[in-house]
GROMACS .gro file of C-alpha atoms in nm:
model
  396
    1UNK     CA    1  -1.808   0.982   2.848
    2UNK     CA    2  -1.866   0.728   2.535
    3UNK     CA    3  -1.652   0.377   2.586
    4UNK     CA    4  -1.399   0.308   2.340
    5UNK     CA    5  -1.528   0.015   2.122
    6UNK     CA    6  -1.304  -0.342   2.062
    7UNK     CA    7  -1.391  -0.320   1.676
    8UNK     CA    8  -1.379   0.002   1.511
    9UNK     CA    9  -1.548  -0.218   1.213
   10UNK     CA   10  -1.723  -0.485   1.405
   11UNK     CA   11  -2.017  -0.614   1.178
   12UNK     CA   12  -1.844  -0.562   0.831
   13UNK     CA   13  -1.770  -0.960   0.667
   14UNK     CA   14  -1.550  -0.931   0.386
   15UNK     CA   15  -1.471  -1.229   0.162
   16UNK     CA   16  -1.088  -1.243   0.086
   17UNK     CA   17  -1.082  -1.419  -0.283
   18UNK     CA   18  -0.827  -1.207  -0.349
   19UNK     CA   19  -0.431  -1.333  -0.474
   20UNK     CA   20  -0.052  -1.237  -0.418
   21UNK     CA   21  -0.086  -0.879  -0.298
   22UNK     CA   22  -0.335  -0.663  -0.389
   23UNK     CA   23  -0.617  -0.798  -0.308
   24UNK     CA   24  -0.543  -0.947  -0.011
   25UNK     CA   25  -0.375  -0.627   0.113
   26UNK     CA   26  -0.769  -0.463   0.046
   27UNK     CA   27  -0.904  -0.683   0.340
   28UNK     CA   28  -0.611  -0.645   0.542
   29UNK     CA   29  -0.681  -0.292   0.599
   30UNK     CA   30  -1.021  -0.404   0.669
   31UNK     CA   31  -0.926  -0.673   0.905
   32UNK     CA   32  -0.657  -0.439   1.123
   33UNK     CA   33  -0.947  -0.257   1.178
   34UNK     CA   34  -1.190  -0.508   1.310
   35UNK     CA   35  -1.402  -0.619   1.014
   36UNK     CA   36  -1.423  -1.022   0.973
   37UNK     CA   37  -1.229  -1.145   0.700
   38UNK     CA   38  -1.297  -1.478   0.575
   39UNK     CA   39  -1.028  -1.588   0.354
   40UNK     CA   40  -1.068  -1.844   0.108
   41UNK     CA   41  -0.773  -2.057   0.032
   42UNK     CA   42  -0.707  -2.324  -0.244
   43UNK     CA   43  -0.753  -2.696  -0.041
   44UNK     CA   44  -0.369  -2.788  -0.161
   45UNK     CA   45  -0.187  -2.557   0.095
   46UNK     CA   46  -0.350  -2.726   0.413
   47UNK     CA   47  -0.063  -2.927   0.453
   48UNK     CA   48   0.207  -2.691   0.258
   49UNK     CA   49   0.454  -2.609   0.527
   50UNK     CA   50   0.638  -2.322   0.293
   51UNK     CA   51   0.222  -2.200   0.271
   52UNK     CA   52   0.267  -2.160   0.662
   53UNK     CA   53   0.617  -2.040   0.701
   54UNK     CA   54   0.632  -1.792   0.433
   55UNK     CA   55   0.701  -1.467   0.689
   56UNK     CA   56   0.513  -1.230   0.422
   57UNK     CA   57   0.178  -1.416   0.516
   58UNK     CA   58   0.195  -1.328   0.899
   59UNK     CA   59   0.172  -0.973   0.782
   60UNK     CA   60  -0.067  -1.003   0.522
   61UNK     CA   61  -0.338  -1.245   0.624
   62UNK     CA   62  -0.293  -1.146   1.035
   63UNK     CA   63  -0.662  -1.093   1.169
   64UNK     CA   64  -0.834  -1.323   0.906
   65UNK     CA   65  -0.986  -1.664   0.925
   66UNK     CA   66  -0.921  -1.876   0.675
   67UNK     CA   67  -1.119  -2.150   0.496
   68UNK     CA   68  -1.036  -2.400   0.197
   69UNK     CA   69  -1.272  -2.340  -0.113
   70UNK     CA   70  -1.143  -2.409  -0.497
   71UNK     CA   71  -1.280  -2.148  -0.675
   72UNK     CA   72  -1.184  -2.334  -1.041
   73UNK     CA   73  -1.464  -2.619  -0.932
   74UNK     CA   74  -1.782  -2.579  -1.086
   75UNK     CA   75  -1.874  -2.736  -0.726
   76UNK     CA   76  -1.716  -2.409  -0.532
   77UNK     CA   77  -1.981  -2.165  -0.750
   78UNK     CA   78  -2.270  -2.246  -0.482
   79UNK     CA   79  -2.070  -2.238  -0.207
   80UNK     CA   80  -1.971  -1.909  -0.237
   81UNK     CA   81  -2.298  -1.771  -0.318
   82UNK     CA   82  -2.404  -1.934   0.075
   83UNK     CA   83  -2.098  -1.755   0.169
   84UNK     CA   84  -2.157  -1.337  -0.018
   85UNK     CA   85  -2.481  -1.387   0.109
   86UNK     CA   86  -2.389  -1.320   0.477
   87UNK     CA   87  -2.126  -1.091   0.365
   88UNK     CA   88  -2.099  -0.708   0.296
   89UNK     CA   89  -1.804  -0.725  -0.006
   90UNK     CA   90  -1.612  -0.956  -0.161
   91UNK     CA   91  -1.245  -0.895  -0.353
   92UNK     CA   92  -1.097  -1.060  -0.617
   93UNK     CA   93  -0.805  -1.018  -0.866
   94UNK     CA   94  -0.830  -1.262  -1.134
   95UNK     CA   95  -0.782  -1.199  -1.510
   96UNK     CA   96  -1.050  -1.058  -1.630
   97UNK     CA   97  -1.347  -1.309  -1.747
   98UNK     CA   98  -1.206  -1.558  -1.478
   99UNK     CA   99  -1.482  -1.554  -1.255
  100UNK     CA  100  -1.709  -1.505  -1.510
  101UNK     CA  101  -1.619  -1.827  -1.667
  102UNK     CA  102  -1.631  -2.018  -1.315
  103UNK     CA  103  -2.000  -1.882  -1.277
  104UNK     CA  104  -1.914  -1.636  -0.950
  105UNK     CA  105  -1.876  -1.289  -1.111
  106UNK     CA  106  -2.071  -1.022  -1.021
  107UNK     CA  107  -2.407  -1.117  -1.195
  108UNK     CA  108  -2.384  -1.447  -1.055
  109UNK     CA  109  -2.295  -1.352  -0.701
  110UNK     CA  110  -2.553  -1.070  -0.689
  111UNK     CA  111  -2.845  -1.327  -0.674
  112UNK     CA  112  -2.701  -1.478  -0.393
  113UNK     CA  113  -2.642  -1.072  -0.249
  114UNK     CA  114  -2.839  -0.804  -0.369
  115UNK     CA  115  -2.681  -0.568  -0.207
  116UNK     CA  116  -2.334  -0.724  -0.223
  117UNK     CA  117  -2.017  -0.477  -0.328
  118UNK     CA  118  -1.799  -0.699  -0.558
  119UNK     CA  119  -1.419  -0.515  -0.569
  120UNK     CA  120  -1.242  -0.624  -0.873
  121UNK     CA  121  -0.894  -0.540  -0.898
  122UNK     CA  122  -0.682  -0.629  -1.241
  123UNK     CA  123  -0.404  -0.487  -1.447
  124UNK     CA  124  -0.575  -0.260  -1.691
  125UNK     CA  125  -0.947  -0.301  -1.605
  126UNK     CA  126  -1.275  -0.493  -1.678
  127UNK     CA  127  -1.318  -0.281  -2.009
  128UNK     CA  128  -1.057  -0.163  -2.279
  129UNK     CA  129  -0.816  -0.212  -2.554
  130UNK     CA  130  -0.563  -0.379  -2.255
  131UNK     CA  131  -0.855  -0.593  -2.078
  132UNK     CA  132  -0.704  -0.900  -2.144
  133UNK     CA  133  -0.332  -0.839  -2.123
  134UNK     CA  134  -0.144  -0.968  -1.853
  135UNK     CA  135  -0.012  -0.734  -1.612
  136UNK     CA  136   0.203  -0.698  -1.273
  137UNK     CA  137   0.278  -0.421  -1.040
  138UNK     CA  138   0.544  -0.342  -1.241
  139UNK     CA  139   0.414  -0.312  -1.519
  140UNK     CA  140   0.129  -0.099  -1.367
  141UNK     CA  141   0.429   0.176  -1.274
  142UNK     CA  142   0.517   0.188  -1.634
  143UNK     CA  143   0.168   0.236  -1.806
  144UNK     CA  144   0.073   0.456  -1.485
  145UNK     CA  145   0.407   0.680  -1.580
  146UNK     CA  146   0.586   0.642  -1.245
  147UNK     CA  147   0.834   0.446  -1.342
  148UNK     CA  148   0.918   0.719  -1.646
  149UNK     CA  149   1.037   0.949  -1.404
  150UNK     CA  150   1.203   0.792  -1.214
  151UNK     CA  151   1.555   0.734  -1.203
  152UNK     CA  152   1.877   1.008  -1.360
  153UNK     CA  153   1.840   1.220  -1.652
  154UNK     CA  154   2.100   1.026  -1.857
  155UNK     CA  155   2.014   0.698  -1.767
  156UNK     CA  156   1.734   0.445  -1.854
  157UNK     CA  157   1.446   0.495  -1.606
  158UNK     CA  158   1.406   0.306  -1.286
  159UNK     CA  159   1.157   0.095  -1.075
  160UNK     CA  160   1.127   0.280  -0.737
  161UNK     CA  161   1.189  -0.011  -0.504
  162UNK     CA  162   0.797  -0.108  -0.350
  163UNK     CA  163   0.516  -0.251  -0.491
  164UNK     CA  164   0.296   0.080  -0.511
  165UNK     CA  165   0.109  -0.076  -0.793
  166UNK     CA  166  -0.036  -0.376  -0.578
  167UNK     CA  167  -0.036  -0.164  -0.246
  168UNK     CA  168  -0.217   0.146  -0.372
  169UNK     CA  169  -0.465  -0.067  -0.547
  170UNK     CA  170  -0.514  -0.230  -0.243
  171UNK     CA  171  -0.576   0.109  -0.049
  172UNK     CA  172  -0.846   0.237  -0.298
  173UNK     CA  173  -1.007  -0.102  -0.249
  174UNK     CA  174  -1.023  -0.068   0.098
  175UNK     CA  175  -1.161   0.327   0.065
  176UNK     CA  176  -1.403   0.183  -0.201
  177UNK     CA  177  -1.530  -0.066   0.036
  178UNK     CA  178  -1.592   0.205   0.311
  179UNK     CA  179  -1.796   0.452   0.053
  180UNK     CA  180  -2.026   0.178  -0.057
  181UNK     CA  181  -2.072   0.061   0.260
  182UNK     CA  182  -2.169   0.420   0.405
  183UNK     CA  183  -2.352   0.492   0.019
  184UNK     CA  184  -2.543   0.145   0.074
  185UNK     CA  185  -2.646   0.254   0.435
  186UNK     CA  186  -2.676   0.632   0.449
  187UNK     CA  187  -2.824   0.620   0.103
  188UNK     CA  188  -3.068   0.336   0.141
  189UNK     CA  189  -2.915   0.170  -0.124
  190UNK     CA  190  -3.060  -0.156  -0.258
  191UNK     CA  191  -2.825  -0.192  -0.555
  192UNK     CA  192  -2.518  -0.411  -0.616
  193UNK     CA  193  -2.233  -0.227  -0.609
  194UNK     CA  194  -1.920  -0.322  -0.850
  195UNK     CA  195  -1.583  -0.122  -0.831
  196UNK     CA  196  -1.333  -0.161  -1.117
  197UNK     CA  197  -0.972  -0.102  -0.997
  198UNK     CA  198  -0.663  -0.150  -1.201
  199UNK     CA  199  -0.294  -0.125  -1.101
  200UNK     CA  200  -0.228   0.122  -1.393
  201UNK     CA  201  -0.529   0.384  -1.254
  202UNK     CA  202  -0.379   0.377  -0.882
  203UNK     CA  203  -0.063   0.482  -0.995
  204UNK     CA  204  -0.163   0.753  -1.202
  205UNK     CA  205  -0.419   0.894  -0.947
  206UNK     CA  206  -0.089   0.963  -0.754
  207UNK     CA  207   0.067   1.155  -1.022
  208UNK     CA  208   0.006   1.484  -0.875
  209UNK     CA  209  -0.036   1.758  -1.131
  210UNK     CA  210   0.129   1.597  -1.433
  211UNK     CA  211  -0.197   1.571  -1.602
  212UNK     CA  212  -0.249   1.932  -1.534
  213UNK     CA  213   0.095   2.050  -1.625
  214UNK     CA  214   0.070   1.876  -1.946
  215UNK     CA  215  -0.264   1.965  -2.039
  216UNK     CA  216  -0.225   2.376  -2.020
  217UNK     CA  217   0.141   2.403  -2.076
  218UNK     CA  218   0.255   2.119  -2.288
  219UNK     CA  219   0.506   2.010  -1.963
  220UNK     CA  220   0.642   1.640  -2.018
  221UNK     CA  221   0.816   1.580  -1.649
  222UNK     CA  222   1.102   1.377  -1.723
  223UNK     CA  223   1.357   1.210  -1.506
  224UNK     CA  224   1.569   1.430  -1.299
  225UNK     CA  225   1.724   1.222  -1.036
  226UNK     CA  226   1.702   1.349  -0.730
  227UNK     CA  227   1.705   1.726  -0.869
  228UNK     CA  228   1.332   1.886  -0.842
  229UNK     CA  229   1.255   2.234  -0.948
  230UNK     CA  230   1.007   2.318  -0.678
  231UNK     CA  231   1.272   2.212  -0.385
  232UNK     CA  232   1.661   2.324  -0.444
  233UNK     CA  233   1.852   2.251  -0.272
  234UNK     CA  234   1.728   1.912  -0.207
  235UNK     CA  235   1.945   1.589  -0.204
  236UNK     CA  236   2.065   1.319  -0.052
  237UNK     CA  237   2.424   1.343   0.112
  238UNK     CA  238   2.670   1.138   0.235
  239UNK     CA  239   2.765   1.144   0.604
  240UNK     CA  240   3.134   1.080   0.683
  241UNK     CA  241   3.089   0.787   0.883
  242UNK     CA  242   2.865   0.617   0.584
  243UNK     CA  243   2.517   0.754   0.585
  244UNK     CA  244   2.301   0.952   0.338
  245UNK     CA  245   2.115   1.212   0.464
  246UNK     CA  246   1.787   1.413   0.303
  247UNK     CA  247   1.884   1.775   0.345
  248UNK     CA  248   1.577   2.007   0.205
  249UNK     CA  249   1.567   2.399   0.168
  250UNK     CA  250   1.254   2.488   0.051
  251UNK     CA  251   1.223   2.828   0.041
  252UNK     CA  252   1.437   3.156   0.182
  253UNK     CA  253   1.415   3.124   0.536
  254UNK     CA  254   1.511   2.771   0.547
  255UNK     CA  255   1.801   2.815   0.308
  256UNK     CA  256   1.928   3.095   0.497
  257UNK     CA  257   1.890   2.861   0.815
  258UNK     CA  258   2.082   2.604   0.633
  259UNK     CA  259   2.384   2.843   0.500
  260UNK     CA  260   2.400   2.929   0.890
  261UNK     CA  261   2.391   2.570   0.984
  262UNK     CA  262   2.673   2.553   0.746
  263UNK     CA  263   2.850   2.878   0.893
  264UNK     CA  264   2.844   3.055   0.512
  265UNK     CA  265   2.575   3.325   0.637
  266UNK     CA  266   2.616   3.503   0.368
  267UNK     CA  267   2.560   3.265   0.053
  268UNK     CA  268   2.238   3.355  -0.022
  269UNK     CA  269   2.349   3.679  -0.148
  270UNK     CA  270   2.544   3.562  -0.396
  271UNK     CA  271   2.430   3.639  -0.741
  272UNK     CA  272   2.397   3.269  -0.790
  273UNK     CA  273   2.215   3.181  -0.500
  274UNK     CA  274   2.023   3.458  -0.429
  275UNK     CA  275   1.705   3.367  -0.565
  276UNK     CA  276   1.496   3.014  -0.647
  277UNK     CA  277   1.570   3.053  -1.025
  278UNK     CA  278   1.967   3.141  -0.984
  279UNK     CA  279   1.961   2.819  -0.718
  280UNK     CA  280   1.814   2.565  -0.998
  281UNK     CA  281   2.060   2.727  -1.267
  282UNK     CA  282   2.343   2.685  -0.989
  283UNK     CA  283   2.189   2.399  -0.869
  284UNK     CA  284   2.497   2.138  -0.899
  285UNK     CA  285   2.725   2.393  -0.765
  286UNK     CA  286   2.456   2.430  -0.457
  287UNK     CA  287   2.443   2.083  -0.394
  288UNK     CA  288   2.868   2.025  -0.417
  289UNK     CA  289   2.877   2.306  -0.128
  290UNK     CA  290   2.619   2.102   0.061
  291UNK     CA  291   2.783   1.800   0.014
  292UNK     CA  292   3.144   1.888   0.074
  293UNK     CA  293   2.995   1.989   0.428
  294UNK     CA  294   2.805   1.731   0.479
  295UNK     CA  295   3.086   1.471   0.368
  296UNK     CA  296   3.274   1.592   0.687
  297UNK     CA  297   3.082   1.530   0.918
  298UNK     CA  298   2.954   1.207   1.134
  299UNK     CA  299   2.549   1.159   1.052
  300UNK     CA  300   2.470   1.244   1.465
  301UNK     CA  301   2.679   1.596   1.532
  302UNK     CA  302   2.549   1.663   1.161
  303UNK     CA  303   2.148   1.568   1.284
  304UNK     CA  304   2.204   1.788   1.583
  305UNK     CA  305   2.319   2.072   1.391
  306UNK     CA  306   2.060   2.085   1.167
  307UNK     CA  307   1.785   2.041   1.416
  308UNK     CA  308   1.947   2.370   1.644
  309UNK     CA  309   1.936   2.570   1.295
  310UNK     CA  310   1.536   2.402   1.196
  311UNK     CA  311   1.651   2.269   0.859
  312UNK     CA  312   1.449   1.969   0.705
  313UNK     CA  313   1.650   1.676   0.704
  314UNK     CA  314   1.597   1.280   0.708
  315UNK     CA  315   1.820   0.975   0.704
  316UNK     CA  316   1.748   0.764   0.453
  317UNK     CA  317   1.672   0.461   0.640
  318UNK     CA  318   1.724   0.084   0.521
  319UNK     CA  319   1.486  -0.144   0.664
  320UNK     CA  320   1.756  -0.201   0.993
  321UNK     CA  321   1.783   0.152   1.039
  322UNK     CA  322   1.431   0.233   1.101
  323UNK     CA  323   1.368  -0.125   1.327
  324UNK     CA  324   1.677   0.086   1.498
  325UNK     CA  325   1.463   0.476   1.482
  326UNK     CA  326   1.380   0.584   1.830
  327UNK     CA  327   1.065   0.759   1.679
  328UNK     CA  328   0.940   0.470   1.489
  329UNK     CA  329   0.994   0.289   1.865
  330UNK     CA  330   0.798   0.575   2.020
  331UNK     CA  331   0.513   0.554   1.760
  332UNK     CA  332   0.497   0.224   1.778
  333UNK     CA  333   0.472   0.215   1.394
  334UNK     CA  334   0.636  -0.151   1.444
  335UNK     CA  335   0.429  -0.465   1.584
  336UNK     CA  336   0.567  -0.800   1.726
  337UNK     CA  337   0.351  -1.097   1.633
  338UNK     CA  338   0.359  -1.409   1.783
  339UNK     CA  339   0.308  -1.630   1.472
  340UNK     CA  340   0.263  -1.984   1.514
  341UNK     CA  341   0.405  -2.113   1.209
  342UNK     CA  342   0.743  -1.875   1.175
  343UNK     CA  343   0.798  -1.773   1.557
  344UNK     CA  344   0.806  -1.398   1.658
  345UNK     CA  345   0.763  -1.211   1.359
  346UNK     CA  346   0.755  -0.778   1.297
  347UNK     CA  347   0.536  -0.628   1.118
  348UNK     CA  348   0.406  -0.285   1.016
  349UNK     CA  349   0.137  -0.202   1.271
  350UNK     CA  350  -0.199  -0.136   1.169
  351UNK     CA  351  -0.223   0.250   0.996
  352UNK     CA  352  -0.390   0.466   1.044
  353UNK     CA  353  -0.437   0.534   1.380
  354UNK     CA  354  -0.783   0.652   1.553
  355UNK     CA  355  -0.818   0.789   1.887
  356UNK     CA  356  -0.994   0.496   2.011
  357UNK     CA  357  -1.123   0.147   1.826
  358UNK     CA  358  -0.760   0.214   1.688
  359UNK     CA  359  -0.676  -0.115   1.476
  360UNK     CA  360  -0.461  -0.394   1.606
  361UNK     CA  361  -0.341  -0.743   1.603
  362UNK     CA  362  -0.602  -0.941   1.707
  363UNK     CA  363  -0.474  -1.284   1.580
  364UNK     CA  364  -0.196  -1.447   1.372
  365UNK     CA  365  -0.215  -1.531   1.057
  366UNK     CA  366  -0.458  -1.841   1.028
  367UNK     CA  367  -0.371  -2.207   0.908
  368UNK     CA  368  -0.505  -2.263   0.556
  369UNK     CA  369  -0.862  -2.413   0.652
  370UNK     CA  370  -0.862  -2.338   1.034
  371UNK     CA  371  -1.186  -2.198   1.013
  372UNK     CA  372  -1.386  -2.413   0.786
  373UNK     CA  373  -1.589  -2.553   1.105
  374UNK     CA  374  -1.662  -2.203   1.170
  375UNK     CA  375  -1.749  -2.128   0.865
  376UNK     CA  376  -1.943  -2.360   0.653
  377UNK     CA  377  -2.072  -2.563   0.991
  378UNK     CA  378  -2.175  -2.263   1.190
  379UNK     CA  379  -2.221  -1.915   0.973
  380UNK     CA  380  -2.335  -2.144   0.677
  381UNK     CA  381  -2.475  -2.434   0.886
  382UNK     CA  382  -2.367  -2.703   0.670
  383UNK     CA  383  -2.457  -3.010   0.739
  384UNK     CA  384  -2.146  -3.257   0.841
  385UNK     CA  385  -2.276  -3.481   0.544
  386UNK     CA  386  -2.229  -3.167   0.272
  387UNK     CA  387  -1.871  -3.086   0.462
  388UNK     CA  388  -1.713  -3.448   0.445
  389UNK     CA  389  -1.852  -3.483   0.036
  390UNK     CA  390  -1.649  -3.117  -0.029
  391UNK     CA  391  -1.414  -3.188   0.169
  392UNK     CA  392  -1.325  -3.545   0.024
  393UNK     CA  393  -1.397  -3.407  -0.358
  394UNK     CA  394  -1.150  -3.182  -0.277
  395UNK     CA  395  -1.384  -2.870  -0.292
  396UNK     CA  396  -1.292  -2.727   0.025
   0.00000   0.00000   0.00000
């Protein structure tokens, strides 16, 4: 019977250059699974309590060690070249040119690493007509076409409330990482690897078939609200003790479970209902039946009904409802962390699950710089002479 193993990626050293979200969310993937992350933090936040006690960073930078390097001094170039060399892959999302101008881009770094996988993450890409603009998540949703359909038909249209851009980006750096790694091994591979991300290109490789759609037929999707053509009825209701509800129908069966639910067993033989396209024709008069139902009734009688009759439902859960959602409990999709610098703390839990070497928490978030005696003394072995110059040149 095989053992289950502490690390599911024990061996894998990834250098965390990365800023704000996206690529530091690439390594924290990584890290919840048991790859060493070595961070690499600007000197200045050592002593920067709001640094410490921001609540985001016990999430984010959890199972990482951290060490001090300025990456602007021309001083921090060879550094990090000691430091890619014992590493597998290295993120970073700077402007483009950045790094080239500071002498650690990918060129530079690869004589240090030969085999090193350099993830670069940026708003539009390391080549283009939009190379050099700036860019934020947000923006990414709106050149990626997201954000244009989202939102109500007659109104302007709408950002949908996370930052996809910077996460998705971060999950495609994470999956890049892993194909390299398993290209560079399985493959023999003694090439550098680069991979070009952009915030723009992870939204749109989530688009589905809009490219399709609008490539054979002509079809622009536009905003519809909460109205889509491929599930009516579907829409959120309001309970009457205050909560909305996701009530879907997809197809016959479940609308005729629903109309039974609703005790009107014989609604889907009316001429308006009867079939998918009389539904989306009908599909505001669908919806008020639904609603006027729904609206009186108390969200748990309401749950229980619809789970006796197998209709697709969920509430639509504020942050407080699901730290309150027996299943999220159950799943354990919710992890306590016992940060030094803010106190208890919840987080996400690591995702995805394996069957064993699943990720966890294996530490808190690190002080900025805990780990430079690890680091630079004993990976890099630094002498204490080099350290104490850096350090008081405010290198590292």
């Amino acid at each position: 019977m095989s053992q289950p193993h502490d690390r599911l990626l024990a061996g894998l050293r990834i250098i965390d250059a990365g800023q704000v979200l996206a690529g530091p969310f690439v390594s924290s993937l990584l890290a919840d699974m048991g790859a060493e992350v070595i961070r690499i933090e600007m000197p200045s936040l050592k002593g920067d309590v709001a640094a410490h006690t921001n609540s985001s960073r016990a999430g984010e930078q959890r199972n990482k060690k951290s060490v001090t390097l300025d990456l602007h001094r021309p001083e921090a170039a060879p550094v990090l070249k000691r430091l890619v060399a014992a590493a597998d892959a290295i993120v970073e999302n700077f402007s483009p040119g950045t790094v080239e101008r500071w002498g650690i881009g990918p060129d530079d770094l690869n004589e240090a690493n030969p085999h090193l996988i350099y993830v670069r993450i940026s708003g539009f890409g390391q080549t283009g007509p939009y190379r050099d603009r700036t860019s934020y998540d947000r923006i990414g949703q709106a050149i990626g076409g997201l954000i244009y359909v989202t939102g109500e038909a007659d109104q302007p249209p709408v950002h949908p409330g996370y930052m996809l851009g910077d996460y998705v980006s971060g999950t495609f750096g994470a999956l890049a990482i892993l194909a390299a790694v398993y290209h560079r091994d399985n493959a023999n591979c003694d090439e550098p690897q680069v991979v070009d991300l952009s915030l723009y290109e992870s939204i749109f490789r989530y688009s589905g078939p809009m490219a399709a759609e609008y490539s054979r037929e002509g079809i622009i999707r536009e905003r519809r609200g909460n109205v889509r053509s491929w599930s009516i009825p579907g829409e959120q209701f309001l309970t009457r003790d205050g909560h909305w509800v996701l009530v879907l129908a997809l197809n016959p069966q479940i609308f005729q479970r629903l109309c039974d639910a609703m005790g009107l067993p014989d609604l889907p033989q009316d001429p308006k209902f009867c079939d998918h396209e009389s539904r989306l024709a009908n599909e505001a008069e669908l919806h008020q039946v639904i609603r006027e139902w729904v609206n009186a009734q108390d969200a748990k009688p309401l749950y229980a009904v619809l789970d006796a009759f197998r209709v697709p439902y969920g509430p639509v859960n504020s942050i407080a409802d699901i730290f309150a959602d027996p299943h999220f409990a159950a799943r354990e999709d919710l992890v306590s962390i016992d940060d030094p610098h803010v106190g208890p703390v919840i987080t996400p839990a690591p995702y995805p699950r394996l069957s064993h070497a699943a990720g966890r928490v294996y530490n808190p978030a690190p002080s900025v710089g805990e780990h430079n005696d690890e680091i630079y003394r004993g990976l890099l072995g630094m002498t204490h002479g080099e350290i104490e110059t850096l350090g008081r040149d405010g290198v590292i």
